[in-house]
Structures are given as structure tokens and as C-alpha cells.
Amino acid sequence: MEKIVILTGAGISAESGLGTFRDAGGLWAQHRIEDVATPEGFARDPALVQAFYNARRAKAATARPNAAHVALARLQADWPGEVVIVTQNVDELHEKAGARGVLHMHGILSGALCAACGHRWPAPAEMRVGEPCPACHAPSARPDIVWFGEMPYYMDEIFEHLMGADLFAAIGTSGQVYPAAGFVQEATAAGARTVELNLEPSATVSRFDETRFGPATQTVPEWVAELLAG
Ligand code: APR
């Protein structure tokens, strides 16, 4: 039975009240990437970076999954073949909607990472500068978020899934950040059909066989209902 691989971006969580990055007024209009989403920025001003992620962690903690997250969880539960969800998002709204095995290639807000020994543990609501690592006790705790210039997580596993995909969907992503923006090409090379579900055309829209424009809470449930209706 067909294997479906889905890539999601900030747009799928927009209607849950979590900001996107590149829409008008988005996160990258409020903060400079180099200040809050790079290792250099963290070294330069850890208090600013911890405050940035503390605020996003607090918002994500109370956010509720929307109809798009719920539809993908239903697809994963009811589709006879494998459904793999790869997300660039660091919120856990897919999991709150019941999805399983979600691959967070850019990390998660609820995770803490020790920059010294690599230990991971559940992040406190508010991470402080110099937070000690529970394992090695060095004052080197950081959010377990993949910053620009760092290698995204699960890349080998993700490319394996793309090689075996029969259908690839990109949902709520502007297609401006690699390697995620290149997944459609990998899927196409593997013989998959490809579809983009987005509010507006992404930077990689021309690489998709099919596009569906509109808010994710409308396009995703419709798309899932069609797939499950066979
Ligand atoms: N429904 C569907 N799509 C939407 C909605 C919505 N309600 N609202 C916005 N979008 C679309 C926008 O049109 C845009 O194409 O979601 C996309 C969001 O794009 P970005 O803000 O660039 O977010 P994303 O593509 O996830 O960014 C990728 O960049 O900054 C890094 O690590 C960060 O994971 C992030 C990565």
C-alpha cells in the first residue's frame, strides 16, 4: 500500500496562534536570525536567546492543535499504508493531535541539550543562563533547537523515507530553508507524486505535481478526506 511522507512547516500551526517566520510580522520581522537562532548569537548573548525560546515555549505549551493537525493524525491512523510526518516545527501540536513518530528535524521547544556533553532532558518552562546540565553539571544548557549552521536531526532516516515515498506532501512551509526545501526533489527522483498545501505559492511551488492553496484548516482536512475516500 502507498507510503505517504509529509513535511510540515510553521504555516500548519499558524491557525493555532503560533507565529510563522516569514509572513508579515513574523518572527524574523521581530528578531534577527543571527541574534536568536545561531550558535554565535547564543554565545554572544545567551540571555536574549533563552528569553526568545522561553517565550515561544510558553506559547507552544498552551497552544491547541487545529483541524489540520487532527486531520494528519487521522490519516496516520486510518491510512492502510505508512504515513510519516517530518516537521520543521518545534511545537508539538502534531503529537497533541495524536500523531506518532513525528520527526522533528529542527528540534523541540520542550527539549534541553547540554552543549558540553550532549545530554538531553525535558526543558524547564523557563531556561536560565548557565543552567547546569543534570549529567555533567557544566553550565552549558541550551534549547534543543537546531540553529542555522547546524545539522538538522534525523536526516538519514528522512532520506530513507523519501526514497520509499509514493506520495509526498509539503504543508505550510515557504520552501526557503534547506535541506527541507529540497525534499520535494528527492521524493520526485524516487518516483513519488508530490502536492503542496499552502496559503500561497512557496518558493518551490513549481516542483510540485499538484498545489492546493488556502488555510491549512481547510485544505488539509479536505485532502485527507479525499485520500481516505479512495
Ligand atoms: N495555512 C497554510 N499555510 C500558511 C498559513 C495557514 N493558515 N499561514 C501561513 N502559511 C504559509 C505561508 O504562506 C508560508 O509559505 O506557511 C509558510 C510559512 O513559512 P515560514 O514562515 O518560512 O516557515 P517555515 O517554512 O516553516 O520555515 C522553515 O525556517 O527559520 C527557520 O527553523 C525555522 O523551521 C523554520 C524554517
CSV table of N, CA, C and O in Angstrom, one decimal, residues 139-223:
chain,number,residue,atom,x,y,z
A,139,PRO,N,27.7,24.4,33.2
A,139,PRO,CA,26.7,25.4,33.0
A,139,PRO,C,26.4,25.7,31.5
A,139,PRO,O,26.5,26.8,31.0
A,140,SER,N,26.1,24.6,30.8
A,140,SER,CA,26.0,24.7,29.3
A,140,SER,C,24.7,24.2,28.7
A,140,SER,O,24.7,23.7,27.6
A,141,ALA,N,23.6,24.4,29.4
A,141,ALA,CA,22.3,24.0,28.9
A,141,ALA,C,21.9,25.0,27.8
A,141,ALA,O,22.0,26.2,28.0
A,142,ARG,N,21.3,24.5,26.7
A,142,ARG,CA,20.7,25.3,25.6
A,142,ARG,C,19.4,24.6,25.2
A,142,ARG,O,19.2,23.5,25.4
A,143,PRO,N,18.6,25.4,24.5
A,143,PRO,CA,17.4,24.8,24.0
A,143,PRO,C,17.8,23.7,23.0
A,143,PRO,O,18.8,23.9,22.2
A,144,ASP,N,17.0,22.6,22.9
A,144,ASP,CA,17.4,21.5,21.9
A,144,ASP,C,16.7,21.9,20.6
A,144,ASP,O,15.8,21.2,20.1
A,145,ILE,N,17.2,23.0,20.0
A,145,ILE,CA,16.7,23.5,18.8
A,145,ILE,C,17.8,23.6,17.8
A,145,ILE,O,19.0,23.9,18.2
A,146,VAL,N,17.6,23.2,16.6
A,146,VAL,CA,18.7,23.2,15.5
A,146,VAL,C,18.8,24.6,15.0
A,146,VAL,O,17.8,25.1,14.4
A,147,TRP,N,19.9,25.3,15.2
A,147,TRP,CA,20.1,26.6,14.7
A,147,TRP,C,20.7,26.7,13.4
A,147,TRP,O,21.2,25.7,12.8
A,148,PHE,N,20.6,27.8,12.7
A,148,PHE,CA,21.2,28.0,11.4
A,148,PHE,C,22.7,27.6,11.5
A,148,PHE,O,23.4,28.0,12.4
A,149,GLY,N,23.2,26.9,10.5
A,149,GLY,CA,24.6,26.5,10.5
A,149,GLY,C,24.8,25.1,11.2
A,149,GLY,O,25.9,24.6,11.2
A,150,GLU,N,23.7,24.6,11.8
A,150,GLU,CA,23.8,23.3,12.5
A,150,GLU,C,23.1,22.2,11.7
A,150,GLU,O,22.2,22.5,10.9
A,151,MET,N,23.5,21.0,11.8
A,151,MET,CA,22.9,19.9,11.1
A,151,MET,C,21.5,19.5,11.6
A,151,MET,O,21.4,19.2,12.8
A,152,PRO,N,20.5,19.5,10.7
A,152,PRO,CA,19.2,19.1,11.2
A,152,PRO,C,19.2,17.6,11.7
A,152,PRO,O,20.1,16.9,11.3
A,153,TYR,N,18.3,17.3,12.5
A,153,TYR,CA,18.2,15.9,13.1
A,153,TYR,C,17.5,14.9,12.1
A,153,TYR,O,16.8,15.4,11.2
A,154,TYR,N,17.8,13.6,12.3
A,154,TYR,CA,17.1,12.6,11.6
A,154,TYR,C,17.3,12.6,10.0
A,154,TYR,O,16.5,12.0,9.3
A,155,MET,N,18.3,13.2,9.5
A,155,MET,CA,18.4,13.4,8.1
A,155,MET,C,18.5,12.0,7.4
A,155,MET,O,17.9,11.8,6.3
A,156,ASP,N,19.3,11.1,7.9
A,156,ASP,CA,19.4,9.7,7.2
A,156,ASP,C,18.1,9.1,7.2
A,156,ASP,O,17.7,8.6,6.1
A,157,GLU,N,17.4,9.1,8.3
A,157,GLU,CA,16.0,8.5,8.4
A,157,GLU,C,15.1,9.1,7.4
A,157,GLU,O,14.3,8.5,6.7
A,158,ILE,N,15.1,10.5,7.3
A,158,ILE,CA,14.2,11.2,6.5
A,158,ILE,C,14.5,10.9,5.0
A,158,ILE,O,13.6,10.6,4.2
A,159,PHE,N,15.8,10.8,4.6
A,159,PHE,CA,16.1,10.5,3.2
A,159,PHE,C,15.6,9.0,2.9
A,159,PHE,O,15.1,8.8,1.8
A,160,GLU,N,15.8,8.1,3.9
A,160,GLU,CA,15.3,6.8,3.6
A,160,GLU,C,13.8,6.8,3.3
A,160,GLU,O,13.3,6.2,2.4
A,161,HIS,N,13.0,7.6,4.1
A,161,HIS,CA,11.6,7.7,3.9
A,161,HIS,C,11.2,8.3,2.6
A,161,HIS,O,10.4,7.8,1.9
A,162,LEU,N,12.0,9.3,2.2
A,162,LEU,CA,11.7,10.0,0.9
A,162,LEU,C,12.0,9.0,-0.3
A,162,LEU,O,11.2,9.0,-1.2
A,163,MET,N,13.0,8.2,-0.1
A,163,MET,CA,13.3,7.2,-1.2
A,163,MET,C,12.2,6.2,-1.4
A,163,MET,O,12.0,5.7,-2.5
A,164,GLY,N,11.4,6.0,-0.3
A,164,GLY,CA,10.4,5.0,-0.4
A,164,GLY,C,9.0,5.6,-0.5
A,164,GLY,O,8.0,4.9,-0.5
A,165,ALA,N,8.9,6.9,-0.7
A,165,ALA,CA,7.6,7.6,-0.8
A,165,ALA,C,6.9,7.4,-2.1
A,165,ALA,O,7.5,7.4,-3.2
A,166,ASP,N,5.6,7.1,-2.0
A,166,ASP,CA,4.7,7.1,-3.2
A,166,ASP,C,4.0,8.4,-3.4
A,166,ASP,O,3.7,8.8,-4.4
A,167,LEU,N,3.8,9.1,-2.2
A,167,LEU,CA,3.2,10.4,-2.2
A,167,LEU,C,3.9,11.3,-1.2
A,167,LEU,O,4.2,10.9,-0.1
A,168,PHE,N,4.3,12.5,-1.6
A,168,PHE,CA,5.0,13.5,-0.7
A,168,PHE,C,4.1,14.8,-0.7
A,168,PHE,O,3.8,15.3,-1.8
A,169,ALA,N,3.9,15.2,0.5
A,169,ALA,CA,3.1,16.5,0.7
A,169,ALA,C,3.9,17.5,1.5
A,169,ALA,O,4.5,17.1,2.5
A,170,ALA,N,4.0,18.7,1.1
A,170,ALA,CA,4.6,19.8,1.9
A,170,ALA,C,3.4,20.7,2.3
A,170,ALA,O,2.6,21.1,1.5
A,171,ILE,N,3.3,20.9,3.6
A,171,ILE,CA,2.2,21.7,4.2
A,171,ILE,C,2.7,22.9,5.0
A,171,ILE,O,3.4,22.7,6.0
A,172,GLY,N,2.3,24.1,4.6
A,172,GLY,CA,2.6,25.3,5.5
A,172,GLY,C,4.1,25.6,5.6
A,172,GLY,O,4.5,26.0,6.7
A,173,THR,N,4.8,25.5,4.5
A,173,THR,CA,6.2,25.8,4.5
A,173,THR,C,6.5,26.7,3.3
A,173,THR,O,6.1,26.4,2.2
A,174,SER,N,7.4,27.7,3.5
A,174,SER,CA,7.7,28.6,2.4
A,174,SER,C,8.8,28.1,1.5
A,174,SER,O,9.1,28.7,0.5
A,175,GLY,N,9.3,26.9,1.8
A,175,GLY,CA,10.3,26.3,0.9
A,175,GLY,C,11.6,27.2,0.7
A,175,GLY,O,12.2,27.2,-0.3
A,176,GLN,N,11.9,27.9,1.8
A,176,GLN,CA,13.1,28.8,1.7
A,176,GLN,C,14.3,28.3,2.5
A,176,GLN,O,15.4,28.9,2.4
A,177,VAL,N,14.1,27.2,3.3
A,177,VAL,CA,15.2,26.7,4.1
A,177,VAL,C,15.5,25.3,3.7
A,177,VAL,O,14.7,24.4,3.8
A,178,TYR,N,16.8,25.1,3.4
A,178,TYR,CA,17.3,23.7,3.1
A,178,TYR,C,17.8,23.1,4.3
A,178,TYR,O,18.2,23.8,5.3
A,179,PRO,N,17.9,21.7,4.4
A,179,PRO,CA,17.6,20.7,3.4
A,179,PRO,C,16.1,20.5,3.2
A,179,PRO,O,15.7,19.9,2.2
A,180,ALA,N,15.2,21.0,4.1
A,180,ALA,CA,13.8,20.6,4.0
A,180,ALA,C,13.2,21.1,2.6
A,180,ALA,O,12.4,20.3,2.0
A,181,ALA,N,13.6,22.2,2.1
A,181,ALA,CA,13.1,22.7,0.8
A,181,ALA,C,13.5,21.8,-0.4
A,181,ALA,O,12.8,21.9,-1.4
A,182,GLY,N,14.5,21.0,-0.1
A,182,GLY,CA,14.9,20.1,-1.2
A,182,GLY,C,14.2,18.7,-1.2
A,182,GLY,O,14.4,17.9,-2.1
A,183,PHE,N,13.4,18.5,-0.2
A,183,PHE,CA,12.8,17.1,0.0
A,183,PHE,C,11.9,16.8,-1.2
A,183,PHE,O,11.8,15.6,-1.7
A,184,VAL,N,11.2,17.8,-1.8
A,184,VAL,CA,10.3,17.5,-2.9
A,184,VAL,C,11.1,17.0,-4.1
A,184,VAL,O,10.6,16.1,-4.8
A,185,GLN,N,12.3,17.4,-4.3
A,185,GLN,CA,13.2,16.9,-5.4
A,185,GLN,C,13.6,15.5,-5.1
A,185,GLN,O,13.5,14.6,-6.0
A,186,GLU,N,13.9,15.2,-3.9
A,186,GLU,CA,14.3,13.8,-3.5
A,186,GLU,C,13.1,12.9,-3.8
A,186,GLU,O,13.2,11.8,-4.3
A,187,ALA,N,11.9,13.3,-3.3
A,187,ALA,CA,10.7,12.5,-3.5
A,187,ALA,C,10.4,12.3,-5.0
A,187,ALA,O,10.1,11.2,-5.4
A,188,THR,N,10.5,13.3,-5.8
A,188,THR,CA,10.2,13.2,-7.2
A,188,THR,C,11.2,12.3,-7.8
A,188,THR,O,10.8,11.4,-8.6
A,189,ALA,N,12.5,12.4,-7.4
A,189,ALA,CA,13.5,11.5,-8.0
A,189,ALA,C,13.2,10.0,-7.7
A,189,ALA,O,13.6,9.1,-8.4
A,190,ALA,N,12.5,9.8,-6.5
A,190,ALA,CA,12.2,8.5,-6.1
A,190,ALA,C,10.9,8.0,-6.7
A,190,ALA,O,10.4,6.9,-6.4
A,191,GLY,N,10.3,8.8,-7.6
A,191,GLY,CA,9.1,8.4,-8.3
A,191,GLY,C,7.8,8.8,-7.6
A,191,GLY,O,6.7,8.3,-7.9
A,192,ALA,N,7.9,9.6,-6.5
A,192,ALA,CA,6.6,9.9,-5.8
A,192,ALA,C,5.8,11.0,-6.5
A,192,ALA,O,6.4,11.8,-7.2
A,193,ARG,N,4.5,11.0,-6.3
A,193,ARG,CA,3.7,12.1,-6.7
A,193,ARG,C,3.9,13.2,-5.6
A,193,ARG,O,4.1,12.8,-4.4
A,194,THR,N,3.8,14.4,-5.9
A,194,THR,CA,4.0,15.5,-4.9
A,194,THR,C,2.9,16.5,-4.9
A,194,THR,O,2.3,16.9,-6.0
A,195,VAL,N,2.5,17.0,-3.7
A,195,VAL,CA,1.5,18.0,-3.6
A,195,VAL,C,1.9,19.0,-2.5
A,195,VAL,O,2.5,18.7,-1.5
A,196,GLU,N,1.6,20.3,-2.8
A,196,GLU,CA,1.9,21.4,-1.9
A,196,GLU,C,0.6,21.9,-1.4
A,196,GLU,O,-0.3,22.3,-2.2
A,197,LEU,N,0.4,22.0,-0.1
A,197,LEU,CA,-0.8,22.6,0.5
A,197,LEU,C,-0.3,23.8,1.3
A,197,LEU,O,0.4,23.7,2.3
A,198,ASN,N,-0.6,25.0,0.9
A,198,ASN,CA,0.0,26.2,1.5
A,198,ASN,C,-1.0,27.4,1.3
A,198,ASN,O,-1.9,27.4,0.4
A,199,LEU,N,-0.8,28.5,2.1
A,199,LEU,CA,-1.7,29.6,2.0
A,199,LEU,C,-1.4,30.3,0.7
A,199,LEU,O,-2.3,30.8,0.0
A,200,GLU,N,-0.1,30.3,0.3
A,200,GLU,CA,0.2,30.9,-1.0
A,200,GLU,C,1.4,30.2,-1.6
A,200,GLU,O,2.0,29.3,-1.0
A,201,PRO,N,1.7,30.4,-2.9
A,201,PRO,CA,2.8,29.6,-3.5
A,201,PRO,C,4.1,29.7,-2.8
A,201,PRO,O,4.5,30.8,-2.4
A,202,SER,N,4.7,28.6,-2.5
A,202,SER,CA,6.0,28.6,-1.8
A,202,SER,C,7.1,28.9,-2.9
A,202,SER,O,6.9,28.9,-4.1
A,203,ALA,N,8.4,29.0,-2.4
A,203,ALA,CA,9.5,29.2,-3.3
A,203,ALA,C,9.7,28.0,-4.2
A,203,ALA,O,10.4,28.1,-5.3
A,204,THR,N,9.2,26.8,-3.8
A,204,THR,CA,9.5,25.6,-4.6
A,204,THR,C,8.2,25.1,-5.2
A,204,THR,O,8.1,24.0,-5.6
A,205,VAL,N,7.2,26.0,-5.4
A,205,VAL,CA,5.9,25.6,-5.9
A,205,VAL,C,6.0,24.9,-7.2
A,205,VAL,O,5.3,23.9,-7.5
A,206,SER,N,6.9,25.3,-8.1
A,206,SER,CA,7.0,24.8,-9.4
A,206,SER,C,7.4,23.3,-9.5
A,206,SER,O,7.3,22.6,-10.5
A,207,ARG,N,8.0,22.8,-8.3
A,207,ARG,CA,8.4,21.5,-8.3
A,207,ARG,C,7.4,20.5,-7.9
A,207,ARG,O,7.6,19.3,-7.9
A,208,PHE,N,6.2,21.0,-7.6
A,208,PHE,CA,5.1,20.0,-7.2
A,208,PHE,C,4.2,19.7,-8.3
A,208,PHE,O,3.9,20.5,-9.2
A,209,ASP,N,3.7,18.4,-8.3
A,209,ASP,CA,2.7,18.0,-9.4
A,209,ASP,C,1.4,18.7,-9.2
A,209,ASP,O,0.7,19.0,-10.1
A,210,GLU,N,1.0,18.9,-7.9
A,210,GLU,CA,-0.3,19.5,-7.6
A,210,GLU,C,-0.1,20.5,-6.5
A,210,GLU,O,0.8,20.4,-5.6
A,211,THR,N,-0.9,21.6,-6.5
A,211,THR,CA,-0.9,22.6,-5.4
A,211,THR,C,-2.3,22.8,-5.0
A,211,THR,O,-3.2,22.9,-5.8
A,212,ARG,N,-2.5,23.1,-3.7
A,212,ARG,CA,-3.8,23.4,-3.2
A,212,ARG,C,-3.6,24.6,-2.2
A,212,ARG,O,-2.9,24.5,-1.2
A,213,PHE,N,-4.2,25.8,-2.6
A,213,PHE,CA,-3.9,27.0,-1.8
A,213,PHE,C,-5.1,27.2,-0.9
A,213,PHE,O,-6.3,27.0,-1.2
A,214,GLY,N,-4.8,27.8,0.3
A,214,GLY,CA,-5.8,28.1,1.3
A,214,GLY,C,-5.3,27.8,2.7
A,214,GLY,O,-4.2,27.3,2.9
A,215,PRO,N,-6.1,28.2,3.7
A,215,PRO,CA,-5.6,27.9,5.1
A,215,PRO,C,-5.6,26.4,5.4
A,215,PRO,O,-6.5,25.7,4.9
A,216,ALA,N,-4.6,26.0,6.1
A,216,ALA,CA,-4.4,24.6,6.3
A,216,ALA,C,-5.6,23.9,7.0
A,216,ALA,O,-5.9,22.7,6.7
A,217,THR,N,-6.4,24.7,7.8
A,217,THR,CA,-7.5,24.0,8.5
A,217,THR,C,-8.6,23.7,7.5
A,217,THR,O,-9.5,23.0,7.8
A,218,GLN,N,-8.5,24.3,6.2
A,218,GLN,CA,-9.5,23.9,5.2
A,218,GLN,C,-8.9,22.9,4.2
A,218,GLN,O,-9.4,21.8,4.0
A,219,THR,N,-7.7,23.2,3.7
A,219,THR,CA,-7.1,22.4,2.7
A,219,THR,C,-6.7,21.0,3.2
A,219,THR,O,-6.9,20.0,2.5
A,220,VAL,N,-6.2,20.9,4.4
A,220,VAL,CA,-5.7,19.6,4.9
A,220,VAL,C,-6.8,18.6,5.2
A,220,VAL,O,-6.8,17.4,4.7
A,221,PRO,N,-7.8,19.0,5.9
A,221,PRO,CA,-8.9,18.0,6.1
A,221,PRO,C,-9.6,17.6,4.8
A,221,PRO,O,-9.9,16.4,4.6
A,222,GLU,N,-9.7,18.5,3.8
A,222,GLU,CA,-10.3,18.1,2.5
A,222,GLU,C,-9.4,17.1,1.8
A,222,GLU,O,-9.9,16.1,1.3
A,223,TRP,N,-8.1,17.4,1.8
A,223,TRP,CA,-7.1,16.5,1.2
A,223,TRP,C,-7.1,15.1,1.8
A,223,TRP,O,-7.2,14.1,1.2
